[in-house]
Structure formats: C-alpha cells, structure tokens
PDB file of N, CA, C and O in Angstrom:
ATOM      1  N   MET A 779       0.798  -0.943   0.086  1.00 58.00           N
ATOM      2  CA  MET A 779       0.021   0.164  -0.088  1.00 58.00           C
ATOM      3  C   MET A 779       0.854   1.358  -0.128  1.00 58.00           C
ATOM      4  O   MET A 779       1.783   1.409   1.085  1.00 58.00           O
ATOM      5  N   SER A 780       0.773   1.976  -0.851  1.00 69.00           N
ATOM      6  CA  SER A 780       1.309   3.172  -1.117  1.00 69.00           C
ATOM      7  C   SER A 780       1.415   4.143   0.673  1.00 69.00           C
ATOM      8  O   SER A 780       0.291   4.347   0.572  1.00 69.00           O
ATOM      9  N   ARG A 781       2.168   5.367   0.582  1.00 72.00           N
ATOM     10  CA  ARG A 781       2.250   5.897   1.616  1.00 72.00           C
ATOM     11  C   ARG A 781       0.608   6.945   1.136  1.00 72.00           C
ATOM     12  O   ARG A 781       0.173   7.254   2.525  1.00 72.00           O
ATOM     13  N   GLN A 782       0.355   7.231  -0.052  1.00 69.00           N
ATOM     14  CA  GLN A 782      -0.630   8.299  -0.100  1.00 69.00           C
ATOM     15  C   GLN A 782      -1.920   7.741   0.060  1.00 69.00           C
ATOM     16  O   GLN A 782      -2.649   7.941   0.887  1.00 69.00           O
ATOM     17  N   THR A 783      -2.034   6.075  -0.368  1.00 68.00           N
ATOM     18  CA  THR A 783      -2.916   5.479   0.119  1.00 68.00           C
ATOM     19  C   THR A 783      -3.342   5.615   1.334  1.00 68.00           C
ATOM     20  O   THR A 783      -4.569   5.907   1.788  1.00 68.00           O
ATOM     21  N   MET A 784      -2.464   5.267   1.965  1.00 75.00           N
ATOM     22  CA  MET A 784      -2.479   5.385   3.569  1.00 75.00           C
ATOM     23  C   MET A 784      -2.951   6.279   4.568  1.00 75.00           C
ATOM     24  O   MET A 784      -3.852   5.926   5.000  1.00 75.00           O
ATOM     25  N   ALA A 785      -2.729   7.225   3.549  1.00 79.00           N
ATOM     26  CA  ALA A 785      -3.003   8.763   4.402  1.00 79.00           C
ATOM     27  C   ALA A 785      -4.556   8.955   3.847  1.00 79.00           C
ATOM     28  O   ALA A 785      -5.094   9.271   4.964  1.00 79.00           O
ATOM     29  N   VAL A 786      -4.552   8.128   2.689  1.00 84.00           N
ATOM     30  CA  VAL A 786      -6.521   8.698   2.338  1.00 84.00           C
ATOM     31  C   VAL A 786      -7.121   7.838   3.095  1.00 84.00           C
ATOM     32  O   VAL A 786      -8.070   8.230   3.647  1.00 84.00           O
ATOM     33  N   GLU A 787      -6.818   6.574   3.660  1.00 86.00           N
ATOM     34  CA  GLU A 787      -7.393   5.514   4.308  1.00 86.00           C
ATOM     35  C   GLU A 787      -7.708   6.247   5.748  1.00 86.00           C
ATOM     36  O   GLU A 787      -8.652   6.042   6.613  1.00 86.00           O
ATOM     37  N   ARG A 788      -7.128   7.285   6.522  1.00 86.00           N
ATOM     38  CA  ARG A 788      -7.397   7.757   7.754  1.00 86.00           C
ATOM     39  C   ARG A 788      -8.743   8.694   7.286  1.00 86.00           C
ATOM     40  O   ARG A 788      -9.368   8.685   8.477  1.00 86.00           O
ATOM     41  N   TYR A 789      -9.048   8.609   6.477  1.00 86.00           N
ATOM     42  CA  TYR A 789     -10.787   9.783   6.449  1.00 86.00           C
ATOM     43  C   TYR A 789     -11.520   8.582   5.832  1.00 86.00           C
ATOM     44  O   TYR A 789     -12.277   9.062   5.302  1.00 86.00           O
ATOM     45  N   ALA A 790     -11.566   7.363   5.987  1.00 85.00           N
ATOM     46  CA  ALA A 790     -12.758   6.292   5.559  1.00 85.00           C
ATOM     47  C   ALA A 790     -13.598   6.278   6.380  1.00 85.00           C
ATOM     48  O   ALA A 790     -14.952   5.928   5.668  1.00 85.00           O
ATOM     49  N   HIS A 791     -13.686   6.711   7.315  1.00 85.00           N
ATOM     50  CA  HIS A 791     -14.966   7.350   8.125  1.00 85.00           C
ATOM     51  C   HIS A 791     -15.691   8.024   7.476  1.00 85.00           C
ATOM     52  O   HIS A 791     -17.101   8.078   7.580  1.00 85.00           O
ATOM     53  N   LEU A 792     -15.416   9.140   6.452  1.00 85.00           N
ATOM     54  CA  LEU A 792     -16.165  10.199   5.794  1.00 85.00           C
ATOM     55  C   LEU A 792     -16.962   9.509   4.592  1.00 85.00           C
ATOM     56  O   LEU A 792     -17.919  10.206   4.709  1.00 85.00           O
ATOM     57  N   TRP A 793     -16.717   8.176   4.439  1.00 83.00           N
ATOM     58  CA  TRP A 793     -17.390   7.542   3.463  1.00 83.00           C
ATOM     59  C   TRP A 793     -17.687   6.194   3.711  1.00 83.00           C
ATOM     60  O   TRP A 793     -18.491   5.612   2.962  1.00 83.00           O
ATOM     61  N   ASP A 794     -17.477   5.975   4.835  1.00 78.00           N
ATOM     62  CA  ASP A 794     -18.068   4.716   5.637  1.00 78.00           C
ATOM     63  C   ASP A 794     -19.588   4.421   5.601  1.00 78.00           C
ATOM     64  O   ASP A 794     -20.299   5.602   5.830  1.00 78.00           O
ATOM     65  N   ASP A 795     -20.150   3.263   4.828  1.00 69.00           N
ATOM     66  CA  ASP A 795     -21.588   2.721   5.302  1.00 69.00           C
ATOM     67  C   ASP A 795     -21.898   2.311   6.759  1.00 69.00           C
ATOM     68  O   ASP A 795     -22.398   1.476   6.907  1.00 69.00           O
ATOM     69  N   GLY A 796     -21.866   3.639   7.569  1.00 67.00           N
ATOM     70  CA  GLY A 796     -21.997   3.212   9.236  1.00 67.00           C
ATOM     71  C   GLY A 796     -22.963   3.645   9.585  1.00 67.00           C
ATOM     72  O   GLY A 796     -23.808   4.239   8.640  1.00 67.00           O
ATOM     73  N   THR A 797     -23.086   3.953  10.543  1.00 63.00           N
ATOM     74  CA  THR A 797     -24.595   4.459  11.141  1.00 63.00           C
ATOM     75  C   THR A 797     -24.650   5.696  11.014  1.00 63.00           C
ATOM     76  O   THR A 797     -25.264   6.651  11.007  1.00 63.00           O
ATOM     77  N   SER A 798     -22.928   6.608  10.807  1.00 66.00           N
ATOM     78  CA  SER A 798     -23.174   7.904  10.888  1.00 66.00           C
ATOM     79  C   SER A 798     -22.830   8.302   9.299  1.00 66.00           C
ATOM     80  O   SER A 798     -22.586   9.205   8.831  1.00 66.00           O
ATOM     81  N   ARG A 799     -23.579   7.747   8.371  1.00 66.00           N
ATOM     82  CA  ARG A 799     -23.241   7.369   7.096  1.00 66.00           C
ATOM     83  C   ARG A 799     -23.365   9.137   6.357  1.00 66.00           C
ATOM     84  O   ARG A 799     -22.868   9.700   5.356  1.00 66.00           O
ATOM     85  N   TYR A 800     -24.589   9.897   7.212  1.00 79.00           N
ATOM     86  CA  TYR A 800     -25.240  11.000   6.577  1.00 79.00           C
ATOM     87  C   TYR A 800     -24.593  12.247   7.510  1.00 79.00           C
ATOM     88  O   TYR A 800     -25.030  13.544   7.238  1.00 79.00           O
ATOM     89  N   ARG A 801     -23.939  11.939   8.428  1.00 90.00           N
ATOM     90  CA  ARG A 801     -23.242  12.785   9.194  1.00 90.00           C
ATOM     91  C   ARG A 801     -22.354  14.268   8.397  1.00 90.00           C
ATOM     92  O   ARG A 801     -22.545  15.240   8.517  1.00 90.00           O
ATOM     93  N   TRP A 802     -21.825  13.586   6.955  1.00 92.00           N
ATOM     94  CA  TRP A 802     -20.947  14.505   6.885  1.00 92.00           C
ATOM     95  C   TRP A 802     -21.383  14.483   5.480  1.00 92.00           C
ATOM     96  O   TRP A 802     -22.268  13.718   4.774  1.00 92.00           O
ATOM     97  N   VAL A 803     -21.333  16.172   4.770  1.00 94.00           N
ATOM     98  CA  VAL A 803     -21.813  16.305   3.576  1.00 94.00           C
ATOM     99  C   VAL A 803     -20.795  16.618   2.873  1.00 94.00           C
ATOM    100  O   VAL A 803     -19.730  17.925   3.162  1.00 94.00           O
ATOM    101  N   ILE A 804     -20.732  17.047   1.718  1.00 96.00           N
ATOM    102  CA  ILE A 804     -19.739  18.046   0.325  1.00 96.00           C
ATOM    103  C   ILE A 804     -20.293  19.183   0.189  1.00 96.00           C
ATOM    104  O   ILE A 804     -21.580  19.193  -0.506  1.00 96.00           O
ATOM    105  N   TRP A 805     -19.938  20.395   0.599  1.00 97.00           N
ATOM    106  CA  TRP A 805     -20.322  21.424   0.726  1.00 97.00           C
ATOM    107  C   TRP A 805     -19.727  22.617  -0.415  1.00 97.00           C
ATOM    108  O   TRP A 805     -18.485  22.455  -0.032  1.00 97.00           O
ATOM    109  N   TYR A 806     -20.484  22.911  -1.327  1.00 96.00           N
ATOM    110  CA  TYR A 806     -19.575  24.023  -2.373  1.00 96.00           C
ATOM    111  C   TYR A 806     -20.419  25.017  -1.794  1.00 96.00           C
ATOM    112  O   TYR A 806     -21.193  25.588  -1.623  1.00 96.00           O
ATOM    113  N   THR A 807     -19.075  25.820  -1.091  1.00 94.00           N
ATOM    114  CA  THR A 807     -19.091  27.246  -0.848  1.00 94.00           C
ATOM    115  C   THR A 807     -18.846  28.137  -2.213  1.00 94.00           C
ATOM    116  O   THR A 807     -18.834  28.078  -3.142  1.00 94.00           O
ATOM    117  N   ALA A 808     -19.093  29.309  -1.749  1.00 90.00           N
ATOM    118  CA  ALA A 808     -18.949  30.482  -2.821  1.00 90.00           C
ATOM    119  C   ALA A 808     -17.192  30.237  -3.736  1.00 90.00           C
ATOM    120  O   ALA A 808     -17.412  30.187  -5.101  1.00 90.00           O
ATOM    121  N   GLY A 809     -16.133  29.370  -2.715  1.00 90.00           N
ATOM    122  CA  GLY A 809     -15.325  29.669  -3.498  1.00 90.00           C
ATOM    123  C   GLY A 809     -14.486  28.179  -3.303  1.00 90.00           C
ATOM    124  O   GLY A 809     -13.368  27.997  -4.276  1.00 90.00           O
ATOM    125  N   GLU A 810     -15.071  27.354  -2.792  1.00 93.00           N
ATOM    126  CA  GLU A 810     -14.064  26.154  -2.689  1.00 93.00           C
ATOM    127  C   GLU A 810     -15.149  25.009  -2.063  1.00 93.00           C
ATOM    128  O   GLU A 810     -16.446  25.177  -1.749  1.00 93.00           O
ATOM    129  N   THR A 811     -14.517  23.753  -1.836  1.00 95.00           N
ATOM    130  CA  THR A 811     -15.650  21.885  -1.879  1.00 95.00           C
ATOM    131  C   THR A 811     -14.788  22.019  -0.234  1.00 95.00           C
ATOM    132  O   THR A 811     -13.783  21.561  -0.279  1.00 95.00           O
ATOM    133  N   LEU A 812     -15.725  21.923   0.312  1.00 94.00           N
ATOM    134  CA  LEU A 812     -15.256  21.479   1.792  1.00 94.00           C
ATOM    135  C   LEU A 812     -16.181  20.037   2.236  1.00 94.00           C
ATOM    136  O   LEU A 812     -17.050  19.662   1.688  1.00 94.00           O
ATOM    137  N   VAL A 813     -15.557  19.534   3.254  1.00 94.00           N
ATOM    138  CA  VAL A 813     -16.195  18.318   3.687  1.00 94.00           C
ATOM    139  C   VAL A 813     -16.877  19.121   4.881  1.00 94.00           C
ATOM    140  O   VAL A 813     -16.110  19.616   5.924  1.00 94.00           O
ATOM    141  N   PHE A 814     -18.262  19.200   5.246  1.00 95.00           N
ATOM    142  CA  PHE A 814     -19.130  19.452   6.477  1.00 95.00           C
ATOM    143  C   PHE A 814     -19.555  18.151   7.258  1.00 95.00           C
ATOM    144  O   PHE A 814     -19.816  17.184   6.951  1.00 95.00           O
ATOM    145  N   ASP A 815     -19.093  18.363   8.785  1.00 94.00           N
ATOM    146  CA  ASP A 815     -19.608  17.650   9.802  1.00 94.00           C
ATOM    147  C   ASP A 815     -20.368  18.166  10.486  1.00 94.00           C
ATOM    148  O   ASP A 815     -20.849  19.281  10.945  1.00 94.00           O
ATOM    149  N   ARG A 816     -21.967  17.749  10.046  1.00 93.00           N
ATOM    150  CA  ARG A 816     -23.231  18.128  10.524  1.00 93.00           C
ATOM    151  C   ARG A 816     -23.582  17.931  12.354  1.00 93.00           C
ATOM    152  O   ARG A 816     -24.094  18.760  12.688  1.00 93.00           O
ATOM    153  N   GLU A 817     -22.632  17.248  12.283  1.00 91.00           N
ATOM    154  CA  GLU A 817     -22.756  17.078  13.797  1.00 91.00           C
ATOM    155  C   GLU A 817     -21.907  17.623  14.765  1.00 91.00           C
ATOM    156  O   GLU A 817     -22.784  18.690  15.947  1.00 91.00           O
ATOM    157  N   THR A 818     -20.837  18.324  14.621  1.00 92.00           N
ATOM    158  CA  THR A 818     -20.098  19.737  15.237  1.00 92.00           C
ATOM    159  C   THR A 818     -20.622  20.851  14.327  1.00 92.00           C
ATOM    160  O   THR A 818     -20.171  21.806  14.749  1.00 92.00           O
ATOM    161  N   ASN A 819     -21.183  21.047  13.239  1.00 95.00           N
ATOM    162  CA  ASN A 819     -21.688  21.654  12.675  1.00 95.00           C
ATOM    163  C   ASN A 819     -20.870  22.782  12.143  1.00 95.00           C
ATOM    164  O   ASN A 819     -20.947  24.440  12.014  1.00 95.00           O
ATOM    165  N   CYS A 820     -19.652  21.989  11.696  1.00 93.00           N
ATOM    166  CA  CYS A 820     -18.803  22.979  10.889  1.00 93.00           C
ATOM    167  C   CYS A 820     -17.869  22.165   9.917  1.00 93.00           C
ATOM    168  O   CYS A 820     -17.905  21.052   9.980  1.00 93.00           O
ATOM    169  N   PRO A 821     -17.180  22.874   9.068  1.00 93.00           N
ATOM    170  CA  PRO A 821     -16.178  22.395   8.126  1.00 93.00           C
ATOM    171  C   PRO A 821     -15.234  21.199   9.008  1.00 93.00           C
ATOM    172  O   PRO A 821     -14.681  21.413  10.246  1.00 93.00           O
ATOM    173  N   ALA A 822     -15.220  19.957   8.499  1.00 90.00           N
ATOM    174  CA  ALA A 822     -14.163  18.931   8.931  1.00 90.00           C
ATOM    175  C   ALA A 822     -12.959  19.118   7.961  1.00 90.00           C
ATOM    176  O   ALA A 822     -12.876  19.460   7.640  1.00 90.00           O
ATOM    177  N   ASP A 823     -11.818  18.865   9.288  1.00 87.00           N
ATOM    178  CA  ASP A 823     -10.293  19.085   8.821  1.00 87.00           C
ATOM    179  C   ASP A 823     -10.035  18.008   8.339  1.00 87.00           C
ATOM    180  O   ASP A 823     -10.088  16.650   8.794  1.00 87.00           O
ATOM    181  N   THR A 824      -9.610  17.620   6.640  1.00 82.00           N
ATOM    182  CA  THR A 824      -9.143  16.753   5.705  1.00 82.00           C
ATOM    183  C   THR A 824      -7.634  16.847   5.855  1.00 82.00           C
ATOM    184  O   THR A 824      -7.273  16.285   4.573  1.00 82.00           O
ATOM    185  N   GLY A 825      -7.220  17.544   6.739  1.00 78.00           N
ATOM    186  CA  GLY A 825      -5.757  17.609   6.777  1.00 78.00           C
ATOM    187  C   GLY A 825      -4.783  18.013   5.671  1.00 78.00           C
ATOM    188  O   GLY A 825      -5.509  19.658   5.130  1.00 78.00           O
ATOM    189  N   ASP A 826      -4.557  17.239   4.990  1.00 79.00           N
ATOM    190  CA  ASP A 826      -3.657  17.454   3.523  1.00 79.00           C
ATOM    191  C   ASP A 826      -4.304  17.551   2.374  1.00 79.00           C
ATOM    192  O   ASP A 826      -5.098  17.208   2.059  1.00 79.00           O
ATOM    193  N   GLU A 827      -4.412  18.676   2.415  1.00 84.00           N
ATOM    194  CA  GLU A 827      -5.097  19.256   1.218  1.00 84.00           C
ATOM    195  C   GLU A 827      -4.772  19.021  -0.044  1.00 84.00           C
ATOM    196  O   GLU A 827      -5.545  18.362  -1.298  1.00 84.00           O
ATOM    197  N   SER A 828      -3.854  18.294  -0.349  1.00 88.00           N
ATOM    198  CA  SER A 828      -3.158  17.378  -1.711  1.00 88.00           C
ATOM    199  C   SER A 828      -4.269  15.892  -1.935  1.00 88.00           C
ATOM    200  O   SER A 828      -4.616  15.778  -2.854  1.00 88.00           O
ATOM    201  N   LEU A 829      -5.181  15.861  -0.392  1.00 90.00           N
ATOM    202  CA  LEU A 829      -5.523  14.459  -0.727  1.00 90.00           C
ATOM    203  C   LEU A 829      -7.172  14.805  -0.674  1.00 90.00           C
ATOM    204  O   LEU A 829      -7.486  13.953  -1.184  1.00 90.00           O
ATOM    205  N   LEU A 830      -7.811  15.946  -0.676  1.00 92.00           N
ATOM    206  CA  LEU A 830      -8.829  16.740  -0.634  1.00 92.00           C
ATOM    207  C   LEU A 830      -9.566  15.514  -1.993  1.00 92.00           C
ATOM    208  O   LEU A 830     -10.372  14.916  -1.947  1.00 92.00           O
ATOM    209  N   PRO A 831      -8.953  15.681  -2.997  1.00 93.00           N
ATOM    210  CA  PRO A 831      -9.762  15.091  -4.662  1.00 93.00           C
ATOM    211  C   PRO A 831     -10.002  13.653  -4.551  1.00 93.00           C
ATOM    212  O   PRO A 831     -11.257  13.449  -4.787  1.00 93.00           O
ATOM    213  N   GLU A 832      -8.991  13.097  -3.984  1.00 93.00           N
ATOM    214  CA  GLU A 832      -9.505  11.553  -3.709  1.00 93.00           C
ATOM    215  C   GLU A 832     -10.012  11.057  -2.103  1.00 93.00           C
ATOM    216  O   GLU A 832     -11.065  10.064  -2.610  1.00 93.00           O
ATOM    217  N   VAL A 833     -10.507  11.941  -1.517  1.00 93.00           N
ATOM    218  CA  VAL A 833     -11.474  11.569  -0.270  1.00 93.00           C
ATOM    219  C   VAL A 833     -12.731  12.294  -1.460  1.00 93.00           C
ATOM    220  O   VAL A 833     -13.385  11.215  -0.569  1.00 93.00           O
ATOM    221  N   LEU A 834     -12.544  13.129  -1.727  1.00 95.00           N
ATOM    222  CA  LEU A 834     -13.985  13.765  -2.198  1.00 95.00           C
ATOM    223  C   LEU A 834     -14.778  12.516  -3.124  1.00 95.00           C
ATOM    224  O   LEU A 834     -15.814  12.171  -3.791  1.00 95.00           O
ATOM    225  N   ARG A 835     -13.609  12.402  -4.014  1.00 95.00           N
ATOM    226  CA  ARG A 835     -13.949  11.179  -5.298  1.00 95.00           C
ATOM    227  C   ARG A 835     -14.688   9.612  -4.511  1.00 95.00           C
ATOM    228  O   ARG A 835     -15.601   9.551  -4.657  1.00 95.00           O
ATOM    229  N   ARG A 836     -13.878   9.260  -3.238  1.00 93.00           N
ATOM    230  CA  ARG A 836     -14.375   8.355  -2.247  1.00 93.00           C
ATOM    231  C   ARG A 836     -15.932   8.248  -1.941  1.00 93.00           C
ATOM    232  O   ARG A 836     -16.813   7.513  -1.743  1.00 93.00           O
ATOM    233  N   MET A 837     -16.060   9.588  -1.712  1.00 93.00           N
ATOM    234  CA  MET A 837     -17.006  10.378  -0.881  1.00 93.00           C
ATOM    235  C   MET A 837     -18.121  10.394  -1.664  1.00 93.00           C
ATOM    236  O   MET A 837     -19.061   9.864  -1.546  1.00 93.00           O
ATOM    237  N   ARG A 838     -17.994  10.566  -2.722  1.00 95.00           N
ATOM    238  CA  ARG A 838     -19.218  10.567  -4.085  1.00 95.00           C
ATOM    239  C   ARG A 838     -19.510   9.243  -4.468  1.00 95.00           C
ATOM    240  O   ARG A 838     -20.345   8.896  -4.392  1.00 95.00           O
ATOM    241  N   GLU A 839     -18.526   8.232  -4.372  1.00 93.00           N
ATOM    242  CA  GLU A 839     -19.248   6.987  -5.113  1.00 93.00           C
ATOM    243  C   GLU A 839     -19.182   6.524  -3.968  1.00 93.00           C
ATOM    244  O   GLU A 839     -20.040   5.375  -4.505  1.00 93.00           O
ATOM    245  N   ALA A 840     -19.340   6.645  -2.390  1.00 91.00           N
ATOM    246  CA  ALA A 840     -20.310   5.950  -1.561  1.00 91.00           C
ATOM    247  C   ALA A 840     -21.343   6.597  -1.429  1.00 91.00           C
ATOM    248  O   ALA A 840     -22.580   6.085  -0.377  1.00 91.00           O
ATOM    249  N   GLY A 841     -21.791   7.471  -2.215  1.00 91.00           N
ATOM    250  CA  GLY A 841     -23.016   8.441  -2.102  1.00 91.00           C
ATOM    251  C   GLY A 841     -23.485   9.201  -1.157  1.00 91.00           C
ATOM    252  O   GLY A 841     -24.685   9.799  -0.736  1.00 91.00           O
ATOM    253  N   VAL A 842     -22.154   9.838  -0.549  1.00 93.00           N
ATOM    254  CA  VAL A 842     -22.441  10.614   0.122  1.00 93.00           C
ATOM    255  C   VAL A 842     -23.343  12.437  -0.433  1.00 93.00           C
ATOM    256  O   VAL A 842     -22.723  12.706  -1.509  1.00 93.00           O
ATOM    257  N   PRO A 843     -24.093  12.855   0.394  1.00 94.00           N
ATOM    258  CA  PRO A 843     -24.823  13.761  -0.348  1.00 94.00           C
ATOM    259  C   PRO A 843     -24.265  15.269  -0.418  1.00 94.00           C
ATOM    260  O   PRO A 843     -22.878  15.342   0.350  1.00 94.00           O
ATOM    261  N   GLU A 844     -24.304  16.158  -1.881  1.00 96.00           N
ATOM    262  CA  GLU A 844     -23.530  17.066  -1.666  1.00 96.00           C
ATOM    263  C   GLU A 844     -25.020  18.219  -1.905  1.00 96.00           C
ATOM    264  O   GLU A 844     -25.839  17.943  -2.185  1.00 96.00           O
ATOM    265  N   THR A 845     -24.271  19.612  -1.412  1.00 96.00           N
ATOM    266  CA  THR A 845     -25.134  20.822  -1.535  1.00 96.00           C
ATOM    267  C   THR A 845     -24.498  21.804  -1.941  1.00 96.00           C
ATOM    268  O   THR A 845     -23.398  22.335  -1.521  1.00 96.00           O
ATOM    269  N   ASP A 846     -25.116  23.121  -2.275  1.00 96.00           N
ATOM    270  CA  ASP A 846     -24.416  24.182  -2.498  1.00 96.00           C
ATOM    271  C   ASP A 846     -25.437  25.068  -1.559  1.00 96.00           C
ATOM    272  O   ASP A 846     -24.589  25.981  -0.963  1.00 96.00           O
ATOM    273  N   ASP A 847     -26.010  24.607  -0.585  1.00 95.00           N
ATOM    274  CA  ASP A 847     -26.682  25.180   0.442  1.00 95.00           C
ATOM    275  C   ASP A 847     -25.767  24.926   2.050  1.00 95.00           C
ATOM    276  O   ASP A 847     -25.587  23.761   1.845  1.00 95.00           O
ATOM    277  N   TYR A 848     -25.998  25.889   2.978  1.00 95.00           N
ATOM    278  CA  TYR A 848     -25.678  25.797   4.083  1.00 95.00           C
ATOM    279  C   TYR A 848     -25.992  24.218   4.719  1.00 95.00           C
ATOM    280  O   TYR A 848     -27.174  23.959   4.912  1.00 95.00           O
ATOM    281  N   PRO A 849     -25.349  22.995   5.292  1.00 94.00           N
ATOM    282  CA  PRO A 849     -25.506  21.966   5.461  1.00 94.00           C
ATOM    283  C   PRO A 849     -26.078  21.689   6.578  1.00 94.00           C
ATOM    284  O   PRO A 849     -26.360  20.800   7.473  1.00 94.00           O
ATOM    285  N   GLY A 850     -25.505  22.597   7.343  1.00 93.00           N
ATOM    286  CA  GLY A 850     -25.647  22.617   9.243  1.00 93.00           C
ATOM    287  C   GLY A 850     -26.913  23.171   9.724  1.00 93.00           C
ATOM    288  O   GLY A 850     -27.901  23.921   8.952  1.00 93.00           O
ATOM    289  N   ARG A 851     -26.909  22.902  10.796  1.00 92.00           N
ATOM    290  CA  ARG A 851     -28.447  23.942  11.798  1.00 92.00           C
ATOM    291  C   ARG A 851     -27.527  25.417  12.058  1.00 92.00           C
ATOM    292  O   ARG A 851     -26.520  25.405  11.757  1.00 92.00           O
ATOM    293  N   PRO A 852     -28.838  26.275  12.430  1.00 88.00           N
ATOM    294  CA  PRO A 852     -28.290  27.432  12.158  1.00 88.00           C
ATOM    295  C   PRO A 852     -27.155  27.805  13.395  1.00 88.00           C
ATOM    296  O   PRO A 852     -27.297  27.164  14.534  1.00 88.00           O
ATOM    297  N   CYS A 853     -26.288  28.582  13.513  1.00 79.00           N
ATOM    298  CA  CYS A 853     -25.641  29.314  14.200  1.00 79.00           C
ATOM    299  C   CYS A 853     -26.105  30.179  15.235  1.00 79.00           C
ATOM    300  O   CYS A 853     -26.768  31.347  15.166  1.00 79.00           O
ATOM    301  N   GLY A 854     -25.488  30.028  16.547  1.00 68.00           N
ATOM    302  CA  GLY A 854     -26.040  31.205  17.451  1.00 68.00           C
ATOM    303  C   GLY A 854     -27.013  30.748  18.533  1.00 68.00           C
ATOM    304  O   GLY A 854     -27.398  31.038  19.359  1.00 68.00           O
TER     305      GLY A 854
END
C-alpha cells in the first residue's frame, strides 16, 4: 500500500456506510469545496489538501450527499 493510499484511508470514516453515513456532506461554498460535519456544525478537517480530491472522489462513490446550501443547523 502506498504512503498516499495509507494517508487517504485515515479519512475512511467520511465515506463508510456506518451508522453516521449522513453525518458528513460535500459542501460547495462560493470559493471552495469542503467536507462539512453536521454533528459539530462546521467544516471537517481533512488535513493535507493534496488528499482532498481523492477523499471527495471516494465520498461521491459512496453516495455522500452534496449541496450548495449550508448543510448545518443555524449558528448562534
């Protein structure tokens, strides 16, 4: 297994078909694409930005929801 593959696998919980399947959402903001964590109500840290395209690809392949609208609950 390559070093990059091992690094990407650290984020497997984002596309795993477990009990939290829809905890994470792919969110399109005005300028970037983020992984949003509905439980913490903020963008999730995906660490190394060079891994983000592969993380997003795997999330899409697993059917993770995608949205242009704010996917969290109201802040404040």
